[in-house]
Coordinates of C-alpha atoms and ligand atoms in Angstrom, one line a residue:
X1 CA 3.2 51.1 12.3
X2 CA 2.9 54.5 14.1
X3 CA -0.6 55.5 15.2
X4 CA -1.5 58.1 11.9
X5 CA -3.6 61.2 12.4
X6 CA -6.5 61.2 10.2
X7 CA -6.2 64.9 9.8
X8 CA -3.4 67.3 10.5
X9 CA -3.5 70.8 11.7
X10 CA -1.1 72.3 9.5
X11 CA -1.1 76.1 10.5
X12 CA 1.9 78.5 11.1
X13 CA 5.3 77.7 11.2
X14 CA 8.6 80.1 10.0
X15 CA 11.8 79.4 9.1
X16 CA 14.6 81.2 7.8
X17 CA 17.0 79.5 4.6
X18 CA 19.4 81.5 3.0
X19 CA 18.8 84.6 1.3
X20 CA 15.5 85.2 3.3
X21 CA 12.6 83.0 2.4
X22 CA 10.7 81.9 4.8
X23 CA 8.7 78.5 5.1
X24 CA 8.0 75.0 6.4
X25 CA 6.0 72.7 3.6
X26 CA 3.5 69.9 3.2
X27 CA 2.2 69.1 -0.4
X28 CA -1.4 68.3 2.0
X29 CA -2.9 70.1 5.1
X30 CA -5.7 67.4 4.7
X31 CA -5.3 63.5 5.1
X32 CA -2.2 62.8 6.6
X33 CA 0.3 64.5 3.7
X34 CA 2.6 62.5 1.4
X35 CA 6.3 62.2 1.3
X36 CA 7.1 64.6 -1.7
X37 CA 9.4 63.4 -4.7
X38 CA 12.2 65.8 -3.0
X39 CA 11.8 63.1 0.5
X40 CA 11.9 60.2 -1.6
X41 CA 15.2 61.1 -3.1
X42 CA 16.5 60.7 0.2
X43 CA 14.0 58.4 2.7
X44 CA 13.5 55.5 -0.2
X45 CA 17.2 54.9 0.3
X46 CA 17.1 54.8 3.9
X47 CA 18.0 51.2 5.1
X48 CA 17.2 49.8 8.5
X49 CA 19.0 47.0 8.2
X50 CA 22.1 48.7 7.9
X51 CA 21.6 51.2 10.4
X52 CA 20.9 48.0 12.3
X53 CA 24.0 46.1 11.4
X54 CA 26.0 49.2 12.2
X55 CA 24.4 49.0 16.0
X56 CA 25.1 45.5 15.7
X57 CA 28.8 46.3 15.3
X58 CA 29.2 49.7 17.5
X59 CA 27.4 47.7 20.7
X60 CA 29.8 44.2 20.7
X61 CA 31.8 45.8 23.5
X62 CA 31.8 49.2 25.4
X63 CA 32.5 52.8 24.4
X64 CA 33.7 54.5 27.2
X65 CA 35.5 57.5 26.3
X66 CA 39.4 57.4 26.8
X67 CA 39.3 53.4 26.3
X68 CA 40.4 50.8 23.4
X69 CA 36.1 50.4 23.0
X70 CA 36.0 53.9 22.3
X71 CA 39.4 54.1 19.5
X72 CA 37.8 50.8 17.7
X73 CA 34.4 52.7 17.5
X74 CA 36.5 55.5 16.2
X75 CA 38.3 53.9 13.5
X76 CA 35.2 51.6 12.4
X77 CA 33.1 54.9 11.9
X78 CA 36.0 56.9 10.0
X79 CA 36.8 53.9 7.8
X80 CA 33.2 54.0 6.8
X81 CA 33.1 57.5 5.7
X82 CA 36.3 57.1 3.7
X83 CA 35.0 54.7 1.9
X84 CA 32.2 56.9 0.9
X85 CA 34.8 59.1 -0.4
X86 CA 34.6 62.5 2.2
X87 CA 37.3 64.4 4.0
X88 CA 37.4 63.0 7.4
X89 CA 39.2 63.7 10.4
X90 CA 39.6 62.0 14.0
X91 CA 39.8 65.3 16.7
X92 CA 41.5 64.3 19.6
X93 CA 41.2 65.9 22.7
X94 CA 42.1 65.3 26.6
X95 CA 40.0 63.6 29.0
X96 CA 41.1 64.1 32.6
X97 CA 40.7 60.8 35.3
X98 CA 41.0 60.7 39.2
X99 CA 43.1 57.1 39.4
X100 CA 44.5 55.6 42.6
X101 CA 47.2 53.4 41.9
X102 CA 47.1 50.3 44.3
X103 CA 50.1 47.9 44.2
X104 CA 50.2 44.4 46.1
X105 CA 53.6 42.2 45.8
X106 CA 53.5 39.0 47.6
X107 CA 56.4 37.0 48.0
X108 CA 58.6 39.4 45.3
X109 CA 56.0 39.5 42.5
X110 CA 53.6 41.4 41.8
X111 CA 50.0 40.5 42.1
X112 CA 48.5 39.4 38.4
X113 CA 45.3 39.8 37.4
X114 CA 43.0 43.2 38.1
X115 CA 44.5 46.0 39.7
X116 CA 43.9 45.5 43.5
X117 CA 41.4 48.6 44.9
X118 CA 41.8 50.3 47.8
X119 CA 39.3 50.7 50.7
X120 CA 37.2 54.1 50.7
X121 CA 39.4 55.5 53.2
X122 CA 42.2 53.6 53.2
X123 CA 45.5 55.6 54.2
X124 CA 47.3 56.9 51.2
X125 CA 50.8 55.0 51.7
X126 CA 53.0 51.7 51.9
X127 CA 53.7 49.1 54.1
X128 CA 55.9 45.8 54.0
X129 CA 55.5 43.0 56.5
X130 CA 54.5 39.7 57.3
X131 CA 51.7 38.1 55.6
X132 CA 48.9 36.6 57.9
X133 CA 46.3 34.4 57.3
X134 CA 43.1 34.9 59.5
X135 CA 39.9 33.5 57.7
X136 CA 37.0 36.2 58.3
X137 CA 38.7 38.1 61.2
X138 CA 36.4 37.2 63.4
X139 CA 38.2 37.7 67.1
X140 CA 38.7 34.3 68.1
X141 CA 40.4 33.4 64.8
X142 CA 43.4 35.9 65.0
X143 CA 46.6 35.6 67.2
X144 CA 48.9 38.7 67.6
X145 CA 49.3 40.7 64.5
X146 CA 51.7 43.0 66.0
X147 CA 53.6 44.5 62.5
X148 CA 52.2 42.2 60.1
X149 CA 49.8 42.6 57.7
X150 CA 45.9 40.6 57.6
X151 CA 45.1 38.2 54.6
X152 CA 40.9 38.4 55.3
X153 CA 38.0 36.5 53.4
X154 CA 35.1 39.2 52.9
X155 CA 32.0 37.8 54.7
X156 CA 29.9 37.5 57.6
X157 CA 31.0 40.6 59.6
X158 CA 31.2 44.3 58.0
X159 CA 34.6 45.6 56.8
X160 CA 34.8 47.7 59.8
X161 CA 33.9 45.3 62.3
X162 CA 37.3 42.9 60.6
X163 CA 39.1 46.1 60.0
X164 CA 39.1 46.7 64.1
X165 CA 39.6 43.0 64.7
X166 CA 42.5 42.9 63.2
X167 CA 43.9 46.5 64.2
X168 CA 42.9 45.4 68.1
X169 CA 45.8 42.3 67.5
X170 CA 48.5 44.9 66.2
X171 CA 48.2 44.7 62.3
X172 CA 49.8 47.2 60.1
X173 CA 47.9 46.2 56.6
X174 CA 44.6 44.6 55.5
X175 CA 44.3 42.7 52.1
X176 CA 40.5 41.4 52.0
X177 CA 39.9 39.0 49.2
X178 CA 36.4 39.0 48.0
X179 CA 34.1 35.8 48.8
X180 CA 32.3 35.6 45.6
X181 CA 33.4 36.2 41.9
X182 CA 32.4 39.7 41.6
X183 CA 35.6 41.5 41.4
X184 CA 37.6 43.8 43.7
X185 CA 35.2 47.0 44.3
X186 CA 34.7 46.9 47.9
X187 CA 35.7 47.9 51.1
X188 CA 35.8 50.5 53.6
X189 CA 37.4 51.9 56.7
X190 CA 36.3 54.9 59.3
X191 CA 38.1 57.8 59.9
X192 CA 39.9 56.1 63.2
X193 CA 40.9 52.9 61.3
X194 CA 44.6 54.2 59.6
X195 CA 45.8 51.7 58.0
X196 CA 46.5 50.5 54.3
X197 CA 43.8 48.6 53.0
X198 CA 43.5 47.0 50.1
X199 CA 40.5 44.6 48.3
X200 CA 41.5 42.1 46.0
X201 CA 39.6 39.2 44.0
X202 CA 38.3 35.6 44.8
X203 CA 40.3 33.8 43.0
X204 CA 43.5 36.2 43.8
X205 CA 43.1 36.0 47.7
X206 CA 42.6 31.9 47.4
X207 CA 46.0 31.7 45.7
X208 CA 47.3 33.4 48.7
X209 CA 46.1 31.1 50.8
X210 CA 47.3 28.1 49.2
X211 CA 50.7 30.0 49.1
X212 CA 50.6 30.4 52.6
X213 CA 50.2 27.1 53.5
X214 CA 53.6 26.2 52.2
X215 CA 55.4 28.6 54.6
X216 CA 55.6 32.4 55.0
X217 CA 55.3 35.1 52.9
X218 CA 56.5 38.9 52.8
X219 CA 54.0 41.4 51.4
X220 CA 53.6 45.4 50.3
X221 CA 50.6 47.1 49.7
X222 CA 51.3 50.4 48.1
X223 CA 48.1 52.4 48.2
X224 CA 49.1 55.6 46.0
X225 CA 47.6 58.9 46.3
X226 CA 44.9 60.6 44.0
X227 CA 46.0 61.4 40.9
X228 CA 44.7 63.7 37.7
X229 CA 45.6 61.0 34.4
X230 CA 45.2 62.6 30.9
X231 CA 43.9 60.0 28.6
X232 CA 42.6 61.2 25.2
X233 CA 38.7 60.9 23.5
X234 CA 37.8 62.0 19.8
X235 CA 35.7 63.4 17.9
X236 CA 34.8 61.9 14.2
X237 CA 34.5 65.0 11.5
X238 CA 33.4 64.4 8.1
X239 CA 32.5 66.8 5.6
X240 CA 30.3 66.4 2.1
X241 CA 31.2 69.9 0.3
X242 CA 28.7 70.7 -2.6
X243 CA 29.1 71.3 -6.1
X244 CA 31.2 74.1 -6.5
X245 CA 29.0 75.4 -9.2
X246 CA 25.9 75.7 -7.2
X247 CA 27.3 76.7 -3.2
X248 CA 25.6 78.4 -0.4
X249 CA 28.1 78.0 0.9
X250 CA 26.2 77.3 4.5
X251 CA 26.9 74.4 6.7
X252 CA 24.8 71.5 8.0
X253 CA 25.2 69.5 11.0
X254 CA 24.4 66.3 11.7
X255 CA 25.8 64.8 14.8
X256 CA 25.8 61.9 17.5
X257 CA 27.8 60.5 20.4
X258 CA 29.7 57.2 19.8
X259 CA 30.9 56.9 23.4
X260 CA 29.0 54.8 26.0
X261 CA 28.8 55.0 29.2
X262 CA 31.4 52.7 31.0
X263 CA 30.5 49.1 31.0
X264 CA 27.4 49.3 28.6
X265 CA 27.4 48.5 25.2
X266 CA 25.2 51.4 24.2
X267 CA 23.1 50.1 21.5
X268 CA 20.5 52.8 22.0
X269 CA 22.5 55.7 23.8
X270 CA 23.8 56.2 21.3
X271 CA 25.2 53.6 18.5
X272 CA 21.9 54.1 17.2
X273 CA 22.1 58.0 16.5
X274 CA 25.3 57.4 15.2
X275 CA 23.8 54.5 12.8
X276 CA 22.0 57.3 11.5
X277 CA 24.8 59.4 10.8
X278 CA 26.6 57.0 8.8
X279 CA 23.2 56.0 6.9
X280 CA 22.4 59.8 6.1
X281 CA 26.3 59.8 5.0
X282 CA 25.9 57.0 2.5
X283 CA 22.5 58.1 1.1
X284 CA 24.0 62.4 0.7
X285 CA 27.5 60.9 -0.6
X286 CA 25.2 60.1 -3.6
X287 CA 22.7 63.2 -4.2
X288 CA 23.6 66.2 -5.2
X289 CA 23.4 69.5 -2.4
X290 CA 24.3 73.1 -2.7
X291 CA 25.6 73.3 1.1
X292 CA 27.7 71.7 2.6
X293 CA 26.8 68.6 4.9
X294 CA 29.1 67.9 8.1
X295 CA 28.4 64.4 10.0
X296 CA 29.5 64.4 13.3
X297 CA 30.4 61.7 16.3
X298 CA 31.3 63.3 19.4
X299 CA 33.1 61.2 22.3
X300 CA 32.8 61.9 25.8
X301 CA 29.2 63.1 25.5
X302 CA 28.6 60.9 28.5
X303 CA 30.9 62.8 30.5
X304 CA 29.3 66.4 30.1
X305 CA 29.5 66.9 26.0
X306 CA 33.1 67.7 26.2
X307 CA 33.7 66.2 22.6
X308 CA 31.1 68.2 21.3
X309 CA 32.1 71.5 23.4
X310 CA 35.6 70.7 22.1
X311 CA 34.7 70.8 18.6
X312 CA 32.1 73.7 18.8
X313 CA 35.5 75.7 20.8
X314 CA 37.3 74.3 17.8
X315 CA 35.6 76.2 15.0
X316 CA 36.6 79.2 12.9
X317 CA 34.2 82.3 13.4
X318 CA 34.2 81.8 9.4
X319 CA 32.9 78.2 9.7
X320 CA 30.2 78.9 12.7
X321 CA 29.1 82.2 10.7
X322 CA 28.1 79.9 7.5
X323 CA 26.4 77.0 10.3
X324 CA 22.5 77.3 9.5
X325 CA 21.6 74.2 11.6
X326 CA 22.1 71.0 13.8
X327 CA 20.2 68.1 13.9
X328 CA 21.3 65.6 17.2
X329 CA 20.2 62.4 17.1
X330 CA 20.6 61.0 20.5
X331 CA 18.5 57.5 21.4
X332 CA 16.7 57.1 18.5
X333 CA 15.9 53.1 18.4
X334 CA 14.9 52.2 21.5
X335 CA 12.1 49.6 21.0
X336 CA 10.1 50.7 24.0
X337 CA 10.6 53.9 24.3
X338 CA 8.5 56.4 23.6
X339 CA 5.6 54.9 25.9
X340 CA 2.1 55.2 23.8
X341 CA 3.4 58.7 22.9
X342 CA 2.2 59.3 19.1
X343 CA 4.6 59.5 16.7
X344 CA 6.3 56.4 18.9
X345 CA 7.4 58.8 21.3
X346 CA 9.6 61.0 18.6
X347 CA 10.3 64.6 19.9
X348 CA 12.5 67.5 19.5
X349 CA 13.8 69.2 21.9
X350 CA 15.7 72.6 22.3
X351 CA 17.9 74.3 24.9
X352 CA 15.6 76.6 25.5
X353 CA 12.6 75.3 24.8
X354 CA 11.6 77.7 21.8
X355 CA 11.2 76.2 18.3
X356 CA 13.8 77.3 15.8
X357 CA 14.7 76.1 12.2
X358 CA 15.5 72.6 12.8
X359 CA 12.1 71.7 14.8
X360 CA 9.9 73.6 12.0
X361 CA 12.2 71.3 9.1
X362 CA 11.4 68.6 11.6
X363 CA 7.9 69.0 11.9
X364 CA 7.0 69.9 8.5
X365 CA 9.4 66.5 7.4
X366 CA 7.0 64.6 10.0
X367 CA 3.7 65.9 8.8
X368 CA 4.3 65.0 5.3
X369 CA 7.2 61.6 5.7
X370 CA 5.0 60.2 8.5
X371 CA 1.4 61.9 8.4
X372 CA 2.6 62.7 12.2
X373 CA 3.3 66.1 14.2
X374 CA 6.2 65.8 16.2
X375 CA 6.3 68.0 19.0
X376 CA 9.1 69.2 20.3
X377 CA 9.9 70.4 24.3
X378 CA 12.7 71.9 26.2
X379 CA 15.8 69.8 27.2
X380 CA 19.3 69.9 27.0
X381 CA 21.4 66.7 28.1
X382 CA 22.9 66.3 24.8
X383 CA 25.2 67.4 21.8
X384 CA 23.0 70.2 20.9
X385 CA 23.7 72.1 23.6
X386 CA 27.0 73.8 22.8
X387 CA 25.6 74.5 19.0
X388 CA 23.2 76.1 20.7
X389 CA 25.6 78.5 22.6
X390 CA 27.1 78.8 19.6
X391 CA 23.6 80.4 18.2
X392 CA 23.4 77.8 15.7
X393 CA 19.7 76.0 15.4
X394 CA 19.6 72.8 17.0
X395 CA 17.8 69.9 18.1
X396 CA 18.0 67.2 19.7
X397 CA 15.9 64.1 18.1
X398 CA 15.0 61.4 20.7
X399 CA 12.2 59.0 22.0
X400 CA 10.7 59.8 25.0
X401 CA 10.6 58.8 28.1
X402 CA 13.7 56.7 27.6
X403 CA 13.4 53.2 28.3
X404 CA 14.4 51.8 31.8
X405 CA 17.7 50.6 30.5
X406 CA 18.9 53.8 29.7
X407 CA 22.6 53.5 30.9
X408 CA 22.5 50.2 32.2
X409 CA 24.9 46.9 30.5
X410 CA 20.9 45.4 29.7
X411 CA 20.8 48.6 26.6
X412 CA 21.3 45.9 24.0
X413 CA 21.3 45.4 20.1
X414 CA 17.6 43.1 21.2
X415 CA 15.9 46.2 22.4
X416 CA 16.5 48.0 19.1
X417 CA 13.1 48.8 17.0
X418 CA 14.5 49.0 12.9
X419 CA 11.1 51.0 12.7
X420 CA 12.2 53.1 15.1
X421 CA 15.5 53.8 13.1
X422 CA 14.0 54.4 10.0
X423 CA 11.6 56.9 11.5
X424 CA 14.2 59.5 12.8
X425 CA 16.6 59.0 9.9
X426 CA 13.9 59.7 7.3
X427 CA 12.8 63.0 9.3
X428 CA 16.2 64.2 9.9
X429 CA 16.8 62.8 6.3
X430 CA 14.2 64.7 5.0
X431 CA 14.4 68.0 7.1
X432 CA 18.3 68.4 5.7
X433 CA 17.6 68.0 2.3
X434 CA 14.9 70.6 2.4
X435 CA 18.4 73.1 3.5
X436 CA 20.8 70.8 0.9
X437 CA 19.0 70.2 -2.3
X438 CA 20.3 72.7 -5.1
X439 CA 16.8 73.6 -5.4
X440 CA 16.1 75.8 -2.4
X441 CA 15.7 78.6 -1.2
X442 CA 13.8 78.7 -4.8
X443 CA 10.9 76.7 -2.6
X444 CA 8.7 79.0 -4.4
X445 CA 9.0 77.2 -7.8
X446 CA 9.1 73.5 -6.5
X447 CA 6.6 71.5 -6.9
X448 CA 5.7 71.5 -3.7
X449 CA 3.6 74.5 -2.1
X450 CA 4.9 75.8 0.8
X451 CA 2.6 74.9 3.8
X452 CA 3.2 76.3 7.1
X453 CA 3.0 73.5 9.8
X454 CA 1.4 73.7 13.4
X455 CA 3.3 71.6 16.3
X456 CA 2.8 71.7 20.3
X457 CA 5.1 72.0 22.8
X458 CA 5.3 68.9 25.4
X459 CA 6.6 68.8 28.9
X460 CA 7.4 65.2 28.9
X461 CA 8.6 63.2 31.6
X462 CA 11.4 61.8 30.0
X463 CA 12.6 59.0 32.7
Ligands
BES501 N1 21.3 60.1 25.7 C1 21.4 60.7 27.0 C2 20.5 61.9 27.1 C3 19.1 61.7 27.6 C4 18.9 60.7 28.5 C5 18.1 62.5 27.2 C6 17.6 60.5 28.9 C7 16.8 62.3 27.6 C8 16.6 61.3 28.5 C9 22.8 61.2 27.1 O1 23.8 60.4 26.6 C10 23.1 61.4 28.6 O2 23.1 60.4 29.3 N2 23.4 62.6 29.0 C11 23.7 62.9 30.4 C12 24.0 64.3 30.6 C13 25.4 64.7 30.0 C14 25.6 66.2 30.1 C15 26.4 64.0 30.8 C16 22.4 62.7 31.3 O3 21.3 62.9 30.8 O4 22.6 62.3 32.4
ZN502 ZN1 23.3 59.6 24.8

C-alpha cells in the first residue's frame, strides 16, 4: 500500500461546477478521510485486472502512429466502447513522413527482404553496373573498379576509410552488407565521397556473395530523393450523453494516447492511461450522470500531440463552450515510478503550473479515496496541453519521475503495478463523478460536507 498520512491538512481549495457553487469535499479533515458512498458508486467497480488485461493486449506489438500497430489498437479500443453501447467515432487525420526510397536489383530482381538504407550522405541518384565483390575493402583486396559498383562486408575499417578504398580503384556504387544480424541502419559518406551508397542486411549481402561466385552479376542502386509521405493516425471519440431529463448539458473529458513510440510496446506510455479510459467507460456506461462524459484516445501524441491538437481544432465553439474539464492520464502504471514520492509518486500537473478545477477534484478525490494529497506542478508534454489553449481545465495525471524505460522496447506489460492502476483510475474516477452524478451542483444537500482541500505545488524532477 501507499504510505498514508496520519492526518491531512485539508484547508482552502475553489472550484467552479455549473451554475456557480463553489467547492472541493472530504467527509473528514481528521484521520486520513473515507471514500464517500458517491466514490464507491464508482471506485468499488474499478478492476485492475482488466485495466491490466487491456495493457496486456494494447502492448503485444507497437503503436507507432501511421502503422498497422497503431489501426489494430484503434479498432480493439473502439470495439470495446461499442460494446458498452456509446456513439463512437475513429477521427482520422494526416501524419506527414520524410522517406527515402532506396532500390537495389541484382541480377533483374529486386532485392527481397527490408528496404535497403542509404548512407547519411549518399548521392541522391542511380547507377547500373557491374557487381564486384571485395571482402572489407581493405586496399590490398580490391583490383580496378573502374565503372563498377563495390559489394563490401561492414567491419574492421570505418565506412569512410572503405568508401575511399573503393572510389581510389574507380567504383561508381557501394552496397555494404552488414556483418552481424542487426539490420541495415548504417553507413556514412563525407561530403567529397559522391557516390551512391547503399547498406543492406547480413543475410542479404551473403546471398550476393554466393551469387557471385557462380559468375557475374549486373546491379542498380537507386537512391531516391527526400520525400514528404502522408500516412494517416486517429483519434478514438466516444461519447456517454446523460439522461435527457436531468442535463447540464456540460462536457467531460477523459483522454489518453494509444500510440507508442516506434518500436516499443508502450505498456506504460501509454496503454496504461488508455486502460483507464476504457475501465472508467465500462464502470459510467452503467451509472447514471447529468453531463455528458467524452473518453478520448489520441494518436500521434508521441509526435507533438497532433491527434489531440487535431481534435481540440476539430470542435464546435458550441461543444468547447459546454467543456468544463479534462482529466489526462498519461503513464499511470509504471511499477517504479514515482521514486519514494508519497502518494507513489501520483501528481497533477498543469500547463501553467496554477491549480484549476480538475487538480482541486483531484486532490479532494485523493484526500478522501486514498487518505493522500496529491500535489500537483507545472508540465506540459502531454494531451492536456491543447485543452488547455482551448481554456478548458486540465490535467495531466502521471507518476513521477518516470521510470528509466520511459520510451525504450524494455517498457513492458512486467513493469506494470495493478496498484498503481487502480490508484489513478479511482481518483480520476472519483473526481468526474463529483462533475457527472445528477446530484451536483446541489453539493450542498449531499451527504457529504463540502470541505475545502489544501495541496502543494512540486517542482519535481520528472526524468
Ligand atoms: N508520456 C510522455 C510524457 C512524459 C514523459 C511526461 C516523461 C513526463 C515525463 C509523452 O508520451 C511524451 O513522451 N511526450 C513527449 C513530448 C511530446 C510533445 C512529443 C516528451 O515528453 O518528449
Ligand atoms: Zn505518453
Amino acid at each position: 500500500m501507499f504510505r498514508r498520512k496520519s492526518i491531512i491538512t485539508i484547508l482552502a481549495a475553489s472550484m467552479v461546477l455549473s451554475g456557480g457553487a463553489v467547492y472541493a469535499q472530504s467527509n473528514n479533515t481528521q484521520n486520513g478521510g473515507a471514500a464517500t458512498a458517491f466514490d464507491n458508486k464508482v471506485i468499488k467497480k474499478i478492476s485492475a485486472d482488466n485495466m491490466y488485461n487491456n495493457i496486456a493486449l494494447l502492448s503485444e506489438q507497437p503503436r507507432a502512429a501511421g502503422t498497422e500497430g497503431e489501426v489494430r489498437a484503434v479498432n480493439y479500443i473502439e470495439s470495446q466502447f461499442k460494446s458498452l453501447g456509446f456513439e463512437t467515432e475513429i477521427q482520422p487525420f494526416p501524419i506527414y513522413d520524410n522517406v527515402q526510397i532506396v532500390k537495389v536489383n541484382v541480377g533483374g530482381s529486386d532485392l527481397g527482404g527490408i528496404s535497403p538504407h542509404p548512407f547519411s550522405g549518399s548521392v541522391v541518384g542511380k547507377v547500373t553496373a557491374e557487381l564486384v565483390n571485395v571482402g572489407k575493402a581493405s586496399p590490398n583486396e580490391i583490383g580496378d573498379l573502374t565503372g563498377k559498383i563495390a559489394l563490401i562486408e561492414r567491419g574492421d575499417l570505418t565506412f569512410i576509410e572503405k568508401v575511399m578504398n573503393v572510389l581510389n580503384k574507380g567504383a561508381v556504387g557501394v552496397l555494404m552488407y552488414n556483418n552481424v544480424d542487426t539490420g541495415n541502419n548504417f553507413g556514412q559518406v563525407n561530403s567529397t565521397q559522391k557516390i551512391p551508397a547503399v547498406a543492406i542486411t547480413q543475410a542479404q549481402g551473403q546471398e550476393l556473395v554466393q551469387k557471385l561466385k557462380s559468375g557475374q552479376l549486373t546491379a542498380t542502386l537507386d537512391v531516391g530523393k527526400m520525400e514528404r509521405v502522408e500516412k494517416t493516425s486517429y483519434n478514438v471519440i466516444a461519447s456517454l450523453k446523460p439522461n435527457k431529463n436531468k442535463d447540464t448539458g456540460q462536457i467531460v473529458t477523459i483522454g489518453a494516447h494509444h500510440d507508442s513510440v516506434p518500436g516499443g510496446p508502450g505498456a506504460n506510455d501509454d496503454a496504461s492511461g488508455v486502460s483507464a479510459v476504457l475501465e472508467l467507460a465500462r464502470i459510467f456506461a452503467k451509472t447514471p450522470i447529468d453531463t455528458e462524459i467524452r473518453f478520448l484516445t489520441f494518436g500521434s501524441e508521441e509526435r507533438g500531440l497532433v491527434g489531440s491538437s487535431f481534435y481540440a481544432k476539430s470542435l464546435p465553439k458550441s461543444d468547447v463552450d459546454r467543456m468544463v474539464a479534462h482529466f489526462q492520464m498519461d503513464m499511470i502504471g509504471g511499477r517504479d515510478a514515482g521514486a519514494d514520492n508519497p502518494a507513489g509518486g501520483l501528481i497533477m500537473y498543469t500547463i501553467d503550473g496554477k491549480k484549476n478545477l480538475v487538480t482541486d477534484l483531484g486532490a479532494a478525490s485523493g484526500a478522501r479515496t486514498m487518505s493522500e494529497v496529491i500535489p500537483y506542478g507545472k508540465l506540459g508534454r502531454s494531451d492536456h496541453q491543447p485543452f488547455h489553449e482551448l481554456g478548458i481545465p486540465s490535467a495531466l495525471f502521471i507518476h513521477s519521475p518516470v521510470e528509466p524505460w520511459y520510451h525504450q522496447p524494455t517498457d513492458t506489460l512486467d513493469k506494470i503495478s495493478k496498484e498503481k492502476l487502480q490508484q489513478a483510475a479511482e481518483i480520476v474516477g472519483a473526481s468526474v463523478y463529483q462533475i457527472a452524478r445528477p446530484d451536483t451542483p446541489a453539493l450542498k444537500v449531499a451527504r457529504v460536507a463540502p470541505v475545502l482541500v489544501d495541496y502543494d505545488f512540486e517542482n519535481r524532477p520528472v526524468q
